[in-house]
Short mmCIF file of C-alpha atoms in Angstrom, two decimals:
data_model
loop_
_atom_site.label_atom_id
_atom_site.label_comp_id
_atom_site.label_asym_id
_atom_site.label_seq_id
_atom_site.Cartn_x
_atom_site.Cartn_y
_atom_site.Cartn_z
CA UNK A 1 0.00 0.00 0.00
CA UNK A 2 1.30 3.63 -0.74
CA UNK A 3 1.67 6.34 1.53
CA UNK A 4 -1.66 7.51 0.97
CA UNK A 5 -2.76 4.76 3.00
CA UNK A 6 -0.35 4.64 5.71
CA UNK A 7 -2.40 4.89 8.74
CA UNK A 8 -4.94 2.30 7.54
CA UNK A 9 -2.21 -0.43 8.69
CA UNK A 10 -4.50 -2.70 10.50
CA UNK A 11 -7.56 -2.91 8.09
CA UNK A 12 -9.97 -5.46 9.73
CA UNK A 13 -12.39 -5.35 6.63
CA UNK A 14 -11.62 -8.65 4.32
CA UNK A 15 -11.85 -9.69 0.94
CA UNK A 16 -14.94 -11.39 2.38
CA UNK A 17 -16.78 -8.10 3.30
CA UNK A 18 -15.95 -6.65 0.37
CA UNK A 19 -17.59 -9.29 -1.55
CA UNK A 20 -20.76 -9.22 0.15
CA UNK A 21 -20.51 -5.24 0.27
CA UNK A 22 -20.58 -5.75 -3.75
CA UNK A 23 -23.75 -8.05 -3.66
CA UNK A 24 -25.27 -5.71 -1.21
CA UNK A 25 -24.67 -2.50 -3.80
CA UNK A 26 -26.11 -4.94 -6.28
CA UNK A 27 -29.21 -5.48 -4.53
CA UNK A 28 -29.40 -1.53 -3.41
CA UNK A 29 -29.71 -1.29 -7.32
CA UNK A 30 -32.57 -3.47 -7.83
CA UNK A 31 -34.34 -2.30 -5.27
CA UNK A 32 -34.10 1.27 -6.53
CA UNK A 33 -34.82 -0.24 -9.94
CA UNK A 34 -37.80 -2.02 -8.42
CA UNK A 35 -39.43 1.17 -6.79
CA UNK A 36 -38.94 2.98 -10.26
CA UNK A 37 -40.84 -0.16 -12.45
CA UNK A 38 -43.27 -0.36 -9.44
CA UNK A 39 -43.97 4.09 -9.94
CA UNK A 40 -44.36 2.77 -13.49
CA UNK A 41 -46.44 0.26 -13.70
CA UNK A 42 -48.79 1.94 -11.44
CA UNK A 43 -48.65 5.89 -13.48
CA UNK A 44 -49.63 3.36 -16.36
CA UNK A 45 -52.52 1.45 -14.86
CA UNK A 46 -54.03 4.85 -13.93
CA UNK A 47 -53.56 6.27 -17.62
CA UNK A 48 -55.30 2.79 -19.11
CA UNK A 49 -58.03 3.50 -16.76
CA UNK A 50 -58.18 6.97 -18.09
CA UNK A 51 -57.65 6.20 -21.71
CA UNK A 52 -61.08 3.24 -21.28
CA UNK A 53 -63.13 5.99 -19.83
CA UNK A 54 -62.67 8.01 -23.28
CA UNK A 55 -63.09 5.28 -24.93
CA UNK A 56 -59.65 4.40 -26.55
CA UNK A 57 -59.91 1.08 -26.16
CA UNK A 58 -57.21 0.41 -28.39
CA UNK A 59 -54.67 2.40 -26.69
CA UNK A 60 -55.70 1.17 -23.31
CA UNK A 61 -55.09 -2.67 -24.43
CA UNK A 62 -51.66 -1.11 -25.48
CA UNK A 63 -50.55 0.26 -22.55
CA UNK A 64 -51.48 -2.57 -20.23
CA UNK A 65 -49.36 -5.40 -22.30
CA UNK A 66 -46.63 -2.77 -21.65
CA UNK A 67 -47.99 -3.04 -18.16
CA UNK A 68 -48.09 -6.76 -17.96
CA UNK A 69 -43.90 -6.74 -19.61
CA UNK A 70 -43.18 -4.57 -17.03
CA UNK A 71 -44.92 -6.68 -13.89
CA UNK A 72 -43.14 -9.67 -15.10
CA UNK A 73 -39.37 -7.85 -15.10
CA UNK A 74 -40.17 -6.73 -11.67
CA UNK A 75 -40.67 -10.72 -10.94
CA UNK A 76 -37.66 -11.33 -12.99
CA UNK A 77 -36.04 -8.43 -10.40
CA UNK A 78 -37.76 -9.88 -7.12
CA UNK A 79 -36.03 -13.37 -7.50
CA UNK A 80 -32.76 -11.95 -8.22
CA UNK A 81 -32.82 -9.86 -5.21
CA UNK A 82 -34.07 -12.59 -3.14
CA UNK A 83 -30.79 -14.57 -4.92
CA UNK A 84 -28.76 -11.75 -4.12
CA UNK A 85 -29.95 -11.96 -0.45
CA UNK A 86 -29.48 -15.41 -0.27
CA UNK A 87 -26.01 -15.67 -1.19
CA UNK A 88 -25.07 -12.69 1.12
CA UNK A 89 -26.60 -14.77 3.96
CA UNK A 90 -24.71 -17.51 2.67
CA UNK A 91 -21.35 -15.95 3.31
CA UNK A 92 -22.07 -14.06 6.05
CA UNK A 93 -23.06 -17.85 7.57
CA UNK A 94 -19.64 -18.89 6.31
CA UNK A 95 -17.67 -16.55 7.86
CA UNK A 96 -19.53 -17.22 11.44
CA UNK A 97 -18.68 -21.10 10.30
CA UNK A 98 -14.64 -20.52 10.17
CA UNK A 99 -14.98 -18.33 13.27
CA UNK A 100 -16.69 -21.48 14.78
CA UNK A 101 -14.13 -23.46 12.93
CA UNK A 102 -10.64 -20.97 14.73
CA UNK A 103 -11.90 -20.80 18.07
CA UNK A 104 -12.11 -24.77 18.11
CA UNK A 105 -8.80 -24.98 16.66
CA UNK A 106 -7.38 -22.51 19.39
CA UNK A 107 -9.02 -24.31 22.15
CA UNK A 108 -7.74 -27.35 20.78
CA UNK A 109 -3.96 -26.11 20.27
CA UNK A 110 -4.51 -24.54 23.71
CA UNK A 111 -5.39 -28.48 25.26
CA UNK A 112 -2.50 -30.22 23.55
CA UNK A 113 -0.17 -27.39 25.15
CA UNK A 114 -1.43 -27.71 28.44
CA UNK A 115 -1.48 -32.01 27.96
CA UNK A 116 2.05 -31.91 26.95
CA UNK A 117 3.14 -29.79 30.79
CA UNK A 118 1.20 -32.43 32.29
CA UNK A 119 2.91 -35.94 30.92
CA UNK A 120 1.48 -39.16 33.20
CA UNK A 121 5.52 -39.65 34.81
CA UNK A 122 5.00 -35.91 36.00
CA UNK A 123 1.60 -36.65 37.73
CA UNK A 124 3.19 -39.32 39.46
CA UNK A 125 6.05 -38.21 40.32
CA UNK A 126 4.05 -35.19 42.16
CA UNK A 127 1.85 -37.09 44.03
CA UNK A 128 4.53 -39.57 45.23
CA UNK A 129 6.35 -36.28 46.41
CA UNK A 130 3.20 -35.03 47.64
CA UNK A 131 2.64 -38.12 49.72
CA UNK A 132 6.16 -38.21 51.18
CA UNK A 133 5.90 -34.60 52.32
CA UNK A 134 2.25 -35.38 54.08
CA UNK A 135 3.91 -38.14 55.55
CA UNK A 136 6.89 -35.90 56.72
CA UNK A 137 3.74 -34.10 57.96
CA UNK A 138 2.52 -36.20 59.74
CA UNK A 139 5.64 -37.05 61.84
CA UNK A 140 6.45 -33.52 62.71
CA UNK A 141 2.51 -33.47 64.16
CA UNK A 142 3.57 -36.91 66.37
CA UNK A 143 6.65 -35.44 67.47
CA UNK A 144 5.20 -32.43 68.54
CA UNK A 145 1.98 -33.69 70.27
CA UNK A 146 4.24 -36.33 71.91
CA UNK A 147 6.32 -33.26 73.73
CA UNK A 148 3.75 -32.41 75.90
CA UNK A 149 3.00 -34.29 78.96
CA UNK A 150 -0.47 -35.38 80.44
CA UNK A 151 0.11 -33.00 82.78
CA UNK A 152 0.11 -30.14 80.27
CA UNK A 153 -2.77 -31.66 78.10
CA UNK A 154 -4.87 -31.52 81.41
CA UNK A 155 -3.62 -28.16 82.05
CA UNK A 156 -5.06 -27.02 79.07
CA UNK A 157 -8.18 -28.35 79.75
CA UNK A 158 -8.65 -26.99 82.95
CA UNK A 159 -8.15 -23.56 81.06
CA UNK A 160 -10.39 -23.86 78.69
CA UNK A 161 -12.78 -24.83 81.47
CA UNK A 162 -12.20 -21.66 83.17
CA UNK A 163 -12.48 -19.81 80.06
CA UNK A 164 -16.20 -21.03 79.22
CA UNK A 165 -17.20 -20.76 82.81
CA UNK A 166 -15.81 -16.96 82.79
CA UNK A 167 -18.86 -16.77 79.69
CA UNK A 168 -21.54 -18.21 81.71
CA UNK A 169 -21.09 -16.07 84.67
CA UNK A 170 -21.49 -13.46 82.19
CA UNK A 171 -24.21 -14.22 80.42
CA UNK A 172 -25.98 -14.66 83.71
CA UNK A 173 -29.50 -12.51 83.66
CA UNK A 174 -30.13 -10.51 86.54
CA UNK A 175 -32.55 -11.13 88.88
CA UNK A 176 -35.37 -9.29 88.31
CA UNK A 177 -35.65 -6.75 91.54
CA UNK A 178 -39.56 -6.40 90.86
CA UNK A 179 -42.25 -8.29 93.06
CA UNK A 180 -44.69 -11.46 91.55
CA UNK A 181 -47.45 -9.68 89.61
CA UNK A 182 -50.02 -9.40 90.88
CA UNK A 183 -53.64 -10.10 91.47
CA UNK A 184 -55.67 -8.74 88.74
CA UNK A 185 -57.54 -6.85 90.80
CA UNK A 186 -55.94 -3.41 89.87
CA UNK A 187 -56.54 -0.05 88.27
CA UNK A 188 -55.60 -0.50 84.66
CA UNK A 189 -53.29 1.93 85.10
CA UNK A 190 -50.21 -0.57 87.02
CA UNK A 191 -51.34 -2.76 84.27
CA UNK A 192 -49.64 -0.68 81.64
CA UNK A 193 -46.84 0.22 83.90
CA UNK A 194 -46.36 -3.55 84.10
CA UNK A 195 -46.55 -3.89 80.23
CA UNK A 196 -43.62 -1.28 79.71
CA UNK A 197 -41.32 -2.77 81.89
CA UNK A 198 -41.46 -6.42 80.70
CA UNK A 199 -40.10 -6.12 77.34
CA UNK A 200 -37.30 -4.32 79.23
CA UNK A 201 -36.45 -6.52 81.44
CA UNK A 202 -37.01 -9.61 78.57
CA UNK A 203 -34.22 -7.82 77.07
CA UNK A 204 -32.08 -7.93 79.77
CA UNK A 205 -32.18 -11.61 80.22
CA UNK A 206 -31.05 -12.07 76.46
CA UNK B 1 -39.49 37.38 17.23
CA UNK B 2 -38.23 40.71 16.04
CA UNK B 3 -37.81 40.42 12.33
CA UNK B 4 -34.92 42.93 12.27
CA UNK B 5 -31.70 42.74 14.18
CA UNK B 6 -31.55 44.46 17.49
CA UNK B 7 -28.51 47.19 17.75
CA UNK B 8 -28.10 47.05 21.56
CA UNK B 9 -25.29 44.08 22.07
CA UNK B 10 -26.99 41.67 24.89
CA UNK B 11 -30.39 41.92 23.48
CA UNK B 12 -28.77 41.09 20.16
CA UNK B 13 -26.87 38.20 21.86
CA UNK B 14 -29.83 37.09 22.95
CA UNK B 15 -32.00 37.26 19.86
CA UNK B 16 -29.20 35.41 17.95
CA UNK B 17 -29.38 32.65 20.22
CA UNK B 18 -33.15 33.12 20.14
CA UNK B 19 -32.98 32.48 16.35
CA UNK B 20 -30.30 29.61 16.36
CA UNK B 21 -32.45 27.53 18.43
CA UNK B 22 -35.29 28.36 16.04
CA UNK B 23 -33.80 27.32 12.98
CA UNK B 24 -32.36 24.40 14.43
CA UNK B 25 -35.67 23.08 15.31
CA UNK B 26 -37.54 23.88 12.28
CA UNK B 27 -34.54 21.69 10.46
CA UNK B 28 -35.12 19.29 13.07
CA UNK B 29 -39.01 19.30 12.69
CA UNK B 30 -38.26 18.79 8.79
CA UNK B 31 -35.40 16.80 8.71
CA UNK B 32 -33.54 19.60 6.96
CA UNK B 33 -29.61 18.75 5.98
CA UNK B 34 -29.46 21.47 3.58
CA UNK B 35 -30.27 25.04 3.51
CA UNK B 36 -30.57 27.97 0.44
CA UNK B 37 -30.31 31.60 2.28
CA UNK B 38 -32.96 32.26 -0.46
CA UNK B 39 -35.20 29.81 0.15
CA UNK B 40 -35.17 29.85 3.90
CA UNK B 41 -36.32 33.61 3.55
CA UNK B 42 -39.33 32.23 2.41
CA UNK B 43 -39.61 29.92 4.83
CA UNK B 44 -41.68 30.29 7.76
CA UNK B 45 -39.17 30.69 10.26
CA UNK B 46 -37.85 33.76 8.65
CA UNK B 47 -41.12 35.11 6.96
CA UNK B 48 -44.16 35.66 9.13
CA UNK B 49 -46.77 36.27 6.80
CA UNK B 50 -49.47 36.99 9.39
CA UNK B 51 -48.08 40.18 9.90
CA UNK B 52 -45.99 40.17 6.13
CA UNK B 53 -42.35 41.14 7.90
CA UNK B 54 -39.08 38.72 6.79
CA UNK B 55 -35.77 39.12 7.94
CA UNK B 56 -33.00 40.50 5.45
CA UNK B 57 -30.98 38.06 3.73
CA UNK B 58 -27.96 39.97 5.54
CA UNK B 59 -29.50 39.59 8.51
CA UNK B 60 -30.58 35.44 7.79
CA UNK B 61 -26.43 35.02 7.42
CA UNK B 62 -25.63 36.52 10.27
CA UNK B 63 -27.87 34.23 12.26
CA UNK B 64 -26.19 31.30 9.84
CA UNK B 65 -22.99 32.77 10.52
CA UNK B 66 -23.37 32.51 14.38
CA UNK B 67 -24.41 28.91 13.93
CA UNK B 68 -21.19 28.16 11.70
CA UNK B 69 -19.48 29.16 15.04
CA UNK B 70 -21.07 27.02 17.16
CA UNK B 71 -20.40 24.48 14.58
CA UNK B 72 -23.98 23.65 13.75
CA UNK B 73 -23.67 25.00 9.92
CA UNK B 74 -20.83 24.72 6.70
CA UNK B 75 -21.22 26.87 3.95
CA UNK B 76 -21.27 25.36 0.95
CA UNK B 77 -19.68 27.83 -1.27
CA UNK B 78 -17.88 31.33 -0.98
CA UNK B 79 -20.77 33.88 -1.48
CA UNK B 80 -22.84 32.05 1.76
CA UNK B 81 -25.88 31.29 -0.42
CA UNK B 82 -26.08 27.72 0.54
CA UNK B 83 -24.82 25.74 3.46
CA UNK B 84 -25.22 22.09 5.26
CA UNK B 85 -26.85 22.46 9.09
CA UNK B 86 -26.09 20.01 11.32
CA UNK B 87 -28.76 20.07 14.50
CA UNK B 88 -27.36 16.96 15.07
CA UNK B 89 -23.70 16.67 15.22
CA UNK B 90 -22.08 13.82 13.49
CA UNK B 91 -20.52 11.54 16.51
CA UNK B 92 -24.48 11.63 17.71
CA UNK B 93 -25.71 10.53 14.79
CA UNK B 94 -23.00 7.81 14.36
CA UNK B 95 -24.14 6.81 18.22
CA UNK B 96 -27.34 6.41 16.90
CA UNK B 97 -26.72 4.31 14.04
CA UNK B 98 -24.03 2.43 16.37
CA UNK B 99 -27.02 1.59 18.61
CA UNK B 100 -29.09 -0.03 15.75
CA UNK B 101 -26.42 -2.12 14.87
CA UNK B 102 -25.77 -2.97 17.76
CA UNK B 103 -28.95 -3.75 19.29
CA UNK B 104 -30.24 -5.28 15.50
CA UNK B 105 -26.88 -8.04 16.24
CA UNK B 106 -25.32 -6.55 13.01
CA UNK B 107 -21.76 -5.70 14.82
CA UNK B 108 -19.37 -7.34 12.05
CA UNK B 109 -21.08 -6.93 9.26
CA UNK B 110 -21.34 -4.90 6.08
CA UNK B 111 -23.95 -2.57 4.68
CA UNK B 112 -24.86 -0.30 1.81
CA UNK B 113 -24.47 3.63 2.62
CA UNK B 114 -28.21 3.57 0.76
CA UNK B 115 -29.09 0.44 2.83
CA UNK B 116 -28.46 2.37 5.78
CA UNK B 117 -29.95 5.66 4.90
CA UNK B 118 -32.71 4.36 2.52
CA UNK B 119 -33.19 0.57 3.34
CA UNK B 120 -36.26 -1.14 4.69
CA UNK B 121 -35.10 -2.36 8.11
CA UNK B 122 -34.11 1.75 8.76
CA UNK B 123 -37.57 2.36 8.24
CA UNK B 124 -38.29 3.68 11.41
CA UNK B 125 -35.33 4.71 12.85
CA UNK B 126 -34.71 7.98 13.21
CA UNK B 127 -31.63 8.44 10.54
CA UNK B 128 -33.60 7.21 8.01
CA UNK B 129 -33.52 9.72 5.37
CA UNK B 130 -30.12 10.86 6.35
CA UNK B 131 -28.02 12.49 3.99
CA UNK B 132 -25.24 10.93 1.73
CA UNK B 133 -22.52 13.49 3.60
CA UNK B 134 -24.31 13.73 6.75
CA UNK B 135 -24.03 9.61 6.71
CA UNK B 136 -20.47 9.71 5.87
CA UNK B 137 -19.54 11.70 8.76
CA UNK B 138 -21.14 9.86 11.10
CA UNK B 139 -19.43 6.98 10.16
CA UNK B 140 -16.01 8.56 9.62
CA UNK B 141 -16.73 10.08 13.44
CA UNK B 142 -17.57 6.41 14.15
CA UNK B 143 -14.27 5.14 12.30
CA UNK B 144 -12.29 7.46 14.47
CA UNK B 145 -13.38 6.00 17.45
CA UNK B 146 -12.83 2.26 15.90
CA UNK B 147 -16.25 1.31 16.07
CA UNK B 148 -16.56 1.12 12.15
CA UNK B 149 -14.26 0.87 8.81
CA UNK B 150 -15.57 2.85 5.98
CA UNK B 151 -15.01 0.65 2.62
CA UNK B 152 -14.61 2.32 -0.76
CA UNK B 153 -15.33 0.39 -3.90
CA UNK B 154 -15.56 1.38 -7.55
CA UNK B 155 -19.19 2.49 -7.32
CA UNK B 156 -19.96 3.70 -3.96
CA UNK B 157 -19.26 3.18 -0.14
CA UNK B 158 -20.21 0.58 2.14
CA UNK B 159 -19.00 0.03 6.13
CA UNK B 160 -18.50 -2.61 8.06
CA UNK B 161 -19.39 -2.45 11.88
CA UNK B 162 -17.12 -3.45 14.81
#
């Protein structure tokens, strides 16, 4: 490409979309060819019309084989647009195929790769060496559960013990300072005094 | 609407501005992409024939003129008698036409300039109509922002979407 065109390194339009861009102007034609027959053919029907109510019958029949030509090339125009369309569809289906077609390809380059870092020997090898080192594991765990004593285990224990008893005593509710209730023979107006407090002290004992 | 120009500066400013917004809409209203100085006289925005007053042609381009600055209007040739108006500015219309493709499921493909502007499936969109130049800068505004790649051929344009 010259200089002109420089900057337009990275085209991403391909011989492909040129190709259908060319059917597509193709089709643009007919259809404008189309809408001019169709402005025709109905200009014409309107003059035969015309020319039968003055009586030119002659002239009329004239005008509508003319007419009838003309219907028939706009067919002839209608099927080759609908070709047109077809075979735009067509390669516009094509190109979605090969996309289907690269991005299998790529995942399948993309598996071998990743099948050839992981050879059978390798697997093997690292979960022998996995299972030595849990082993390893495991004796460092004996050895270091085996340095402490009953005494200490029980030790611990007894901690924890304290610690959770520390918790209860916390979560102790209070005793509730209030008398029983009591008798329902009151003024409604301790009843409600007694309805605001419960929820309060309910809370308390959560 | 005072069909004369006012002399005192801020009421003139404001008249101007008055008048841009006018004309824009009327192009709007008509889907306008061209304008003659001449023939907008006659117009309605710039003739009132109710009360029979239109604004001078001298005055009409200095309205133009103050829409050229705010970049709204090109003149087409040197003695201002015709010019393009834009009341919509090119990257908006390429947004527009960006979101039919888009939302049609056309990304990656090509079309017609006169499929886009004058096809059936445009029908009700609101570019339909648009002009061949107006068209061509909205895709060129689109092309600058990668979105689309304008494709010459032998007889006419096409563009392909991305």
């Amino acid at each position: 490409m010259g200089n002109l065109f420089g900057k337009k390194k990275a085209t991403r339009v391909t011989e492909h979309d040129r190709a259908v861009l060319q059917l597509k102007q193709q089709r643009d034609k007919l259809k404008q060819y189309q809408k001019r027959i169709t402005l025709q053919v109905e200009k014409e029907r309107q003059l035969a019309k015309q020319l039968l109510k003055d009586g030119k019958k002659e002239k009329a029949l004239l005008l509508l084989k003319k007419k009838r030509y003309q219907d028939q090339l706009l067919d002839k125009t209608e099927n080759q647009i609908s070709n047109l369309e077809r075979m735009v569809q067509d390669i516009e289906f094509a190109q979605v195929e090969m996309k289907v077609i690269e991005g299998l390809k790529v995942g399948n380059d993309c598996l071998k790769k990743m099948h050839e870092m992981l050879s059978i020997e390798e697997v093997e090898r690292i979960m022998d060496e996995t299972h030595d080192a849990i082993e390893y594991q495991k004796q460092i765990d004996d050895m270091l559960v085996g340095s402490l004593t009953q005494e200490d285990e029980d030790a611990v224990l007894a901690e924890l013990e304290a610690i959770t008893q520390g918790d209860a005593d916390l979560e102790l509710p209070e005793v509730p300072e209030e008398e029983l209730p009591e008798v329902p023979e009151q003024e409604p107006v301790r009843e409600k005094e007694r309805a605001k407090k419960k929820p309060e002290r309910e809370m308390v004992a959560v | 609407m005072f069909c004369r120009l006012q002399p005192n500066v801020d009421t003139r400013q404001k008249q101007l501005a008055a008048w841009c917004s006018l004309v824009l809409s009327y192009c709007r209203q008509r889907k306008l992409y061209t304008l003659d100085v001449l023939e907008a006289q006659e117009s309605p925005v710039f003739n009132n024939k109710k009360i029979e007053r239109k604004l001078s042609v001298e005055a009409i381009q200095v309205v133009f003129e103050e829409l050229r600055k705010k970049g709204n209007l090109e003149w087409l040739d040197k003695n201002k008698s015709r010019c393009l108006i834009m009341w919509r500015r090119p990257e908006e219309w390429g947004k527009l036409i960006y979101q039919w493709v888009s939302k049609n499921g056309m990304v990656n493909s090509v079309f017609t300039l006169y499929e886009l502007s004058n096809g059936d499936d445009t029908e009700n969109e609101e570019f339909h109509g648009l002009e061949d130049w107006m068209l061509l800068r909205s895709l060129q505004a689109l092309q600058t922002d990668g979105k689309a790649e304008i494709i010459s051929m032998d007889d006419g344009k096409g563009v392909k979407f991305f």
